[in-house]
XYZ file of C-alpha atoms in Angstrom:
467
model
C -29.389 131.861 -80.086
C -27.603 134.736 -81.736
C -23.856 134.978 -81.876
C -22.713 137.979 -79.820
C -19.179 138.335 -81.131
C -16.181 136.289 -82.018
C -14.704 134.274 -79.196
C -11.287 134.475 -80.786
C -9.247 137.573 -81.456
C -9.043 138.496 -85.091
C -5.966 139.837 -86.843
C -3.345 137.256 -85.978
C -0.346 139.515 -86.579
C -1.731 142.049 -84.144
C -2.537 144.863 -86.598
C -6.257 144.175 -86.796
C -6.560 143.745 -83.056
C -4.719 146.901 -82.127
C -6.093 149.198 -84.788
C -9.665 148.068 -84.215
C -9.640 147.775 -80.442
C -7.178 150.360 -79.164
C -8.301 153.622 -80.675
C -9.092 155.042 -77.230
C -6.084 155.409 -74.966
C -7.772 156.112 -71.651
C -9.550 153.627 -69.421
C -11.867 153.697 -66.467
C -9.871 154.277 -63.280
C -12.105 152.017 -61.235
C -11.600 149.118 -63.602
C -7.846 149.777 -63.680
C -7.615 149.726 -59.897
C -9.734 146.590 -59.639
C -7.678 144.901 -62.345
C -4.388 145.729 -60.666
C -5.716 144.675 -57.257
C -6.711 141.266 -58.615
C -3.343 140.841 -60.312
C -1.476 141.646 -57.106
C -3.791 139.485 -54.978
C -3.418 136.581 -57.381
C 0.327 137.148 -57.409
C 0.708 136.891 -53.638
C -1.635 133.909 -53.346
C 0.153 132.240 -56.241
C 3.493 133.010 -54.638
C 2.357 131.352 -51.431
C 0.716 128.411 -53.198
C 3.319 127.738 -55.885
C 6.178 128.609 -53.556
C 4.875 126.150 -50.986
C 4.419 123.477 -53.645
C 7.888 124.056 -55.088
C 9.525 124.011 -51.661
C 7.572 120.868 -50.872
C 8.836 119.251 -54.076
C 12.392 120.189 -53.135
C 11.913 118.723 -49.664
C 10.637 115.523 -51.287
C 13.760 115.189 -53.430
C 15.921 113.714 -50.607
C 13.245 111.107 -49.874
C 12.700 110.110 -53.501
C 16.367 110.239 -54.556
C 17.588 108.086 -51.670
C 14.631 105.726 -51.971
C 14.814 105.204 -55.736
C 18.531 105.462 -56.476
C 20.137 107.422 -59.296
C 18.593 105.739 -62.350
C 15.037 105.359 -61.033
C 15.154 108.878 -59.561
C 16.125 110.232 -62.971
C 13.223 108.267 -64.431
C 10.913 109.789 -61.819
C 11.961 113.326 -62.762
C 11.455 112.477 -66.422
C 7.973 111.079 -65.822
C 6.984 114.051 -63.659
C 7.789 116.356 -66.567
C 5.077 114.632 -68.620
C 2.471 116.622 -66.681
C 3.451 119.688 -68.710
C 2.371 117.860 -71.868
C -1.293 118.114 -70.876
C -1.184 121.691 -72.186
C -0.855 120.507 -75.785
C -3.576 117.870 -75.647
C -6.520 120.275 -75.757
C -5.718 121.719 -79.206
C -5.117 125.132 -77.618
C -8.791 125.523 -76.734
C -8.268 126.356 -73.070
C -5.964 129.246 -73.927
C -8.383 130.658 -76.480
C -11.115 130.225 -73.841
C -9.215 132.528 -71.450
C -9.255 135.294 -74.067
C -12.904 134.691 -74.925
C -14.066 134.886 -71.299
C -11.835 137.885 -70.517
C -13.350 139.829 -73.406
C -16.858 138.772 -72.420
C -16.121 139.949 -68.890
C -14.904 143.298 -70.246
C -18.276 143.655 -71.999
C -20.275 142.257 -69.024
C -21.639 139.600 -71.398
C -22.411 136.541 -69.263
C -24.275 134.812 -72.101
C -21.184 134.814 -74.314
C -19.041 133.561 -71.436
C -21.470 130.712 -70.796
C -21.541 129.714 -74.460
C -17.742 129.815 -74.646
C -17.332 127.555 -71.602
C -19.898 125.013 -72.781
C -18.534 124.988 -76.320
C -14.963 124.446 -75.132
C -15.970 121.703 -72.689
C -17.882 119.679 -75.274
C -14.976 119.914 -77.697
C -12.209 118.788 -75.319
C -14.159 116.026 -73.538
C -14.225 113.721 -76.598
C -10.480 114.320 -76.962
C -9.952 112.979 -73.432
C -12.247 110.018 -74.064
C -10.313 109.144 -77.212
C -6.924 109.564 -75.517
C -7.554 107.008 -72.752
C -7.907 103.860 -74.925
C -5.166 105.146 -77.241
C -2.705 105.351 -74.336
C -3.664 101.912 -73.043
C -3.207 100.407 -76.514
C -0.093 102.159 -77.825
C 2.235 102.562 -74.830
C 2.671 98.798 -74.151
C 3.941 98.443 -77.733
C 6.711 101.060 -77.319
C 10.163 99.736 -76.205
C 10.533 102.415 -73.541
C 13.468 100.777 -71.758
C 15.547 100.895 -74.955
C 14.400 104.401 -75.819
C 15.277 105.811 -72.388
C 18.474 103.844 -71.930
C 17.379 101.989 -68.784
C 19.714 99.355 -67.384
C 18.382 98.005 -64.083
C 15.746 95.288 -64.226
C 13.534 97.117 -61.724
C 13.474 100.296 -63.810
C 12.771 98.290 -66.973
C 9.811 96.541 -65.320
C 8.356 99.747 -63.899
C 8.717 102.206 -66.778
C 5.745 100.998 -68.878
C 3.048 101.081 -66.161
C 4.439 104.352 -64.781
C 4.289 106.090 -68.164
C 0.705 104.867 -68.666
C -0.361 106.243 -65.280
C 1.120 109.681 -65.919
C -0.322 109.894 -69.432
C -3.760 108.794 -68.235
C -3.618 111.592 -65.691
C -2.836 114.051 -68.479
C -5.782 112.770 -70.527
C -8.262 112.937 -67.651
C -7.110 116.423 -66.763
C -7.917 117.869 -70.198
C -11.589 118.698 -69.410
C -10.822 119.820 -65.834
C -8.224 122.289 -67.138
C -11.172 124.429 -68.240
C -11.807 125.184 -64.576
C -8.449 126.890 -64.083
C -9.006 128.847 -67.310
C -12.267 130.240 -65.942
C -10.674 131.342 -62.677
C -7.817 133.050 -64.505
C -10.067 134.636 -67.133
C -12.089 136.366 -64.395
C -8.817 137.377 -62.715
C -9.588 135.030 -59.830
C -6.446 132.991 -60.187
C -6.001 133.276 -56.430
C -8.882 130.822 -56.006
C -7.358 128.355 -58.437
C -3.989 128.545 -56.717
C -5.566 127.870 -53.345
C -6.996 124.707 -54.850
C -3.576 123.936 -56.332
C -2.034 124.271 -52.881
C -4.469 121.718 -51.485
C -3.739 119.421 -54.437
C 0.008 119.791 -53.933
C -0.270 118.881 -50.262
C -2.456 115.882 -51.092
C -0.070 114.621 -53.786
C 2.942 115.050 -51.479
C 1.161 113.106 -48.747
C 0.351 110.331 -51.217
C 3.963 110.155 -52.388
C 5.321 109.953 -48.830
C 2.836 107.212 -47.964
C 3.906 105.240 -51.034
C 7.570 105.556 -50.017
C 6.769 104.636 -46.401
C 5.080 101.408 -47.475
C 7.874 100.542 -49.928
C 5.824 100.968 -53.118
C 7.264 100.689 -56.598
C 7.407 103.468 -59.157
C 3.919 102.840 -60.662
C 2.211 102.971 -57.275
C 4.236 106.058 -56.384
C 2.991 107.698 -59.574
C -0.610 106.743 -58.834
C -0.405 108.008 -55.257
C 1.201 111.249 -56.399
C -1.390 112.168 -59.040
C -4.519 110.883 -57.273
C -4.469 113.780 -54.813
C -4.283 116.321 -57.620
C -7.120 114.666 -59.513
C -9.433 114.604 -56.497
C -8.786 118.282 -55.838
C -9.339 119.107 -59.531
C -12.794 117.546 -59.368
C -13.565 119.297 -56.069
C -12.565 122.630 -57.612
C -14.844 121.985 -60.595
C -17.790 121.158 -58.332
C -17.236 124.338 -56.315
C -17.035 126.488 -59.451
C -20.029 125.106 -61.335
C -22.358 124.367 -58.407
C -21.651 127.332 -56.138
C -19.285 130.064 -57.318
C -20.395 130.621 -60.942
C -23.362 128.344 -61.473
C -24.370 130.107 -64.687
C -21.205 128.742 -66.354
C -22.156 125.080 -65.859
C -21.366 123.520 -69.275
C -24.801 122.149 -70.075
C -25.027 120.692 -73.616
C -27.789 123.153 -74.486
C -25.371 126.064 -74.229
C -23.048 124.672 -76.887
C -22.841 127.140 -79.751
C -21.471 126.008 -83.097
C -20.234 129.450 -84.171
C -18.548 130.058 -80.830
C -16.969 126.603 -81.019
C -15.574 127.316 -84.482
C -14.147 130.621 -83.268
C -12.492 128.874 -80.314
C -11.034 126.218 -82.590
C -9.742 128.804 -85.059
C -8.011 130.828 -82.364
C -7.078 127.714 -80.431
C -5.238 126.180 -83.374
C -2.695 129.005 -83.393
C -2.348 128.717 -79.614
C -1.916 124.969 -80.036
C 0.976 125.309 -82.464
C 2.586 127.863 -80.154
C 2.030 125.545 -77.160
C 3.548 122.557 -78.926
C 6.570 124.631 -79.824
C 6.948 125.841 -76.248
C 6.607 122.382 -74.718
C 8.985 120.815 -77.223
C 11.480 123.575 -76.533
C 11.256 123.528 -72.738
C 10.254 119.993 -71.782
C 12.194 117.701 -74.113
C 15.622 118.359 -72.601
C 15.241 115.595 -70.027
C 13.982 113.164 -72.657
C 16.898 113.974 -74.982
C 19.424 113.563 -72.155
C 17.937 110.161 -71.353
C 17.998 109.067 -75.002
C 21.505 110.349 -75.807
C 23.033 109.218 -72.533
C 20.896 107.443 -69.897
C 18.168 108.027 -67.339
C 20.888 108.319 -64.688
C 22.125 111.564 -66.274
C 18.630 113.030 -65.914
C 18.993 113.179 -62.129
C 21.428 116.133 -62.017
C 19.824 117.954 -64.956
C 16.294 117.592 -63.594
C 17.287 118.661 -60.093
C 18.945 121.829 -61.399
C 15.828 122.644 -63.391
C 13.730 122.368 -60.248
C 16.066 124.495 -58.174
C 16.096 127.372 -60.633
C 12.345 126.917 -61.216
C 11.886 127.907 -57.588
C 13.219 131.376 -58.488
C 11.095 131.484 -61.645
C 7.983 130.560 -59.650
C 8.111 133.917 -57.865
C 8.192 135.811 -61.142
C 5.504 133.613 -62.699
C 3.188 134.263 -59.748
C 2.901 137.943 -60.635
C 3.231 137.764 -64.431
C 0.780 134.961 -65.307
C -2.315 136.790 -63.954
C -1.614 139.585 -66.433
C -2.821 137.439 -69.366
C -6.513 137.841 -68.559
C -5.930 141.377 -67.273
C -4.482 142.417 -70.648
C -7.461 140.867 -72.429
C -10.001 142.598 -70.191
C -8.129 145.903 -70.492
C -8.151 145.495 -74.280
C -11.953 145.215 -74.243
C -12.166 148.428 -72.231
C -9.525 150.147 -74.433
C -7.340 150.874 -71.406
C -4.102 151.226 -73.376
C -2.217 153.285 -70.813
C -2.614 150.534 -68.218
C -1.454 147.823 -70.648
C 1.718 149.675 -71.592
C 2.683 150.665 -68.052
C 2.147 147.194 -66.642
C 4.062 145.494 -69.448
C 7.154 147.632 -68.917
C 6.948 147.212 -65.156
C 6.690 143.425 -65.548
C 9.962 143.404 -67.495
C 11.701 145.595 -64.910
C 10.473 143.420 -62.040
C 11.552 140.263 -63.855
C 15.139 141.353 -64.456
C 15.479 142.852 -60.977
C 14.371 139.588 -59.370
C 15.692 136.854 -61.636
C 19.332 137.883 -62.149
C 20.433 138.208 -58.491
C 18.232 135.334 -57.256
C 19.468 132.885 -59.888
C 23.038 133.960 -59.069
C 22.497 133.004 -55.424
C 21.109 129.583 -56.348
C 24.030 128.982 -58.706
C 26.517 129.864 -55.963
C 24.974 127.339 -53.533
C 24.392 124.508 -56.037
C 26.996 122.192 -54.491
C 25.574 122.725 -51.014
C 22.016 122.085 -52.170
C 22.984 118.940 -54.077
C 24.912 117.495 -51.133
C 21.898 118.106 -48.899
C 19.222 116.702 -51.199
C 20.812 113.945 -53.274
C 22.976 110.857 -53.042
C 26.729 111.253 -53.411
C 26.795 109.937 -56.985
C 24.655 112.876 -58.218
C 26.980 115.870 -58.555
C 26.315 119.557 -59.301
C 28.439 120.440 -62.326
C 28.840 124.237 -62.756
C 29.188 123.782 -66.522
C 25.625 122.404 -66.512
C 24.260 124.864 -63.959
C 25.309 127.908 -65.988
C 23.147 127.236 -69.089
C 20.250 126.056 -66.925
C 20.434 129.350 -65.002
C 20.735 131.337 -68.223
C 17.735 129.492 -69.664
C 15.601 130.231 -66.592
C 16.348 133.970 -66.833
C 15.518 133.991 -70.547
C 12.376 131.996 -69.803
C 11.249 134.610 -67.287
C 11.644 137.417 -69.827
C 9.847 135.231 -72.346
C 6.892 134.841 -69.979
C 6.499 138.631 -69.855
C 6.461 138.869 -73.638
C 4.233 135.843 -74.253
C 1.731 136.898 -71.586
C 1.501 140.346 -73.187
C 1.059 139.011 -76.725
C -1.297 136.203 -75.735
C -3.465 138.561 -73.716
C -3.847 140.768 -76.796
C -4.467 137.735 -79.014
C -1.323 138.290 -81.108
C -0.324 134.678 -81.712
C 0.025 134.163 -85.463
C 3.756 134.852 -85.583
C 4.337 132.534 -82.608
C 2.596 129.698 -84.417
C 4.745 130.256 -87.523
C 8.181 130.860 -86.000
C 7.820 128.455 -83.067
C 7.978 125.186 -85.062
C 10.929 126.477 -87.080
C 12.864 127.267 -83.904
C 12.002 123.828 -82.481
C 13.477 122.090 -85.509
C 16.560 124.264 -85.244
C 16.783 123.441 -81.547
C 16.747 119.696 -82.240
C 19.594 120.085 -84.725
C 21.564 122.277 -82.339
C 20.843 119.862 -79.480
C 22.231 116.926 -81.441
C 25.393 118.864 -82.309
C 26.060 120.465 -78.909
C 24.894 117.392 -76.991
C 27.338 115.118 -78.765
C 30.170 117.627 -78.389
C 29.633 118.893 -74.811
C 27.282 116.436 -73.124
C 24.127 117.397 -71.124
C 25.355 120.981 -70.738
C 25.381 121.255 -74.515
C 21.695 120.294 -74.527
C 20.989 122.953 -71.899
C 22.846 125.588 -73.938
C 20.857 124.624 -77.020
C 17.578 125.204 -75.192
C 18.726 128.562 -73.815
C 19.991 129.792 -77.204
C 16.793 128.730 -78.985
C 14.627 130.424 -76.362
C 16.688 133.607 -76.670
C 16.135 133.716 -80.427
C 12.419 132.888 -80.310
C 11.294 135.185 -77.519
C 13.495 138.170 -76.596
C 14.626 138.551 -80.225
C 11.758 137.621 -82.577
C 8.701 137.935 -80.332
C 10.302 140.855 -78.503
C 10.271 142.701 -81.807
C 6.608 141.758 -82.224
C 5.841 143.141 -78.759
C 7.673 146.372 -79.601
C 5.625 146.705 -82.787
C 2.438 146.234 -80.777
C 3.504 148.893 -78.312
C 4.378 151.322 -81.126
C 0.995 150.658 -82.735
C -0.795 151.477 -79.501
C 1.227 154.680 -79.139
C 0.239 155.825 -82.634
C -3.497 155.775 -81.888
C-alpha cells in the first residue's frame, strides 16, 4: 500500500503550512456553502444537545447537593471533572486524526481516511488496555483522603472506589473517542451531539435512580457513567456498521507511515492538551488540596453555571476545526479569514452580556440549587466569569490554529505557562483563598491565548493575506 500523503500537517510554526497550502485565495462556492451549512447545523444541534445536557446537570445539582452534603458534593464535582482528563490519555492522536481525515475529505481520498482511522485505533487501544490494570494497581496505594483533605468517614471510605470508577471510564473511552473525531472531521458533529444527548439523558437517569435507592458515591459514579459508555458503543456500531462502513478499523488497514505521521503530529497536540487540561481542570483539585473538598462545592458550581453560557459559544465554534482543515485543503483562504473574524465578534457579543447576567443572579441561583452552607461569593464569581470569557476567546483562536495545524508554539509555550500558573496559584491562593486560584487561572489563560497565541493567529492571517 502506498502512502498518499502525510496525515499530519507539516511546518509546526505555521509558515510551511500557509506558504505551501494557501497560495490560492479563492475557493469553490459550493464547498464554501456546504461547509458553512454543516457548521451552522452542527452548531444548532450542539446547542440543543449540550444546552440540554448542561441544563440537566444544573437541575441535578439540587438533588446531588442535598443528598450528599457539602463535603461529598464537593468531592462529586471534583470527580466529575476527571472526565476531561480522557483528552490527554490518547497522546494527542485523536486530535491529529481530525486534521488527517479533514484533509483527506478535502481531497476526496477515502483510502487515506481509512488508513488514518485504523492506524489511530490500533495505537490507542493498547494504551487503554495498559491503563486499566495500572489504575486498579496504583490508585489503592494513594492516600486520597489526605491529599484531598477529606474529613467525614463516609467520604474517606468512598473516595478510593469512586476515583477508580471514573478513571476506568476515562481509560475505556480512549478508543471510542475516535468515533467523535470521525463525525467532527467530516463536519457531521451534529450526529455525534445527538448521540451525546442520548448519553446525557441516560447518565442523568442512572444518577437519579442511584439517589432514589440511597446509593453511595461509588455506585452513583457507576450509574452516571454507564449510560454514557453504552451510548458510546452504540454510536461506534452505527458509524462502522452502517454510516461509514469503509472506515471500520480492520487491522489490515493499519499503515506504519500513517501511524508515524499521526504520532508526530499528535505529540505536539498532546503537549498542548496537557497544558490546557492542567490549566483549566486543576483548579478544583488545588482548592481541595489547599483547603478542603468542602470548598470545592461553591467553586465547582460557579464553573458549571458560567459553563452554561460558554456552551452556547462552543456549539458554534468547535465545528470550525474540521471546517478550517477542509478549507485549507481546498485553498479557500477567503472563507477561513471571514469565518475566523466573525467567530471572534460572535463570541464577544454573546459572552460578555450573558456572563454579566449570570453573575448578577448568582445568589439567587445558589439559594435555589444548593444547601444553605454553600454561599455564592462575588469575589469568587468575578474571576470565574472573567476566566470563562477569556476561555471563549481562546477557543476561537485555538480552533483556528488547530484546524490549520499550527500547534508547535502551543506545545512549547503551554507547559511554561502551566508552571507559571502553579506558582501564581500557590501565591494568590495562600493570600486570597479560592478566588486567588481562580484569578491565577484567568491571568494565565489571558497570557497564553489572547496574548501569545493571538499573536500567532495574527501572523497566520497576515501570511495568508500576503499570498
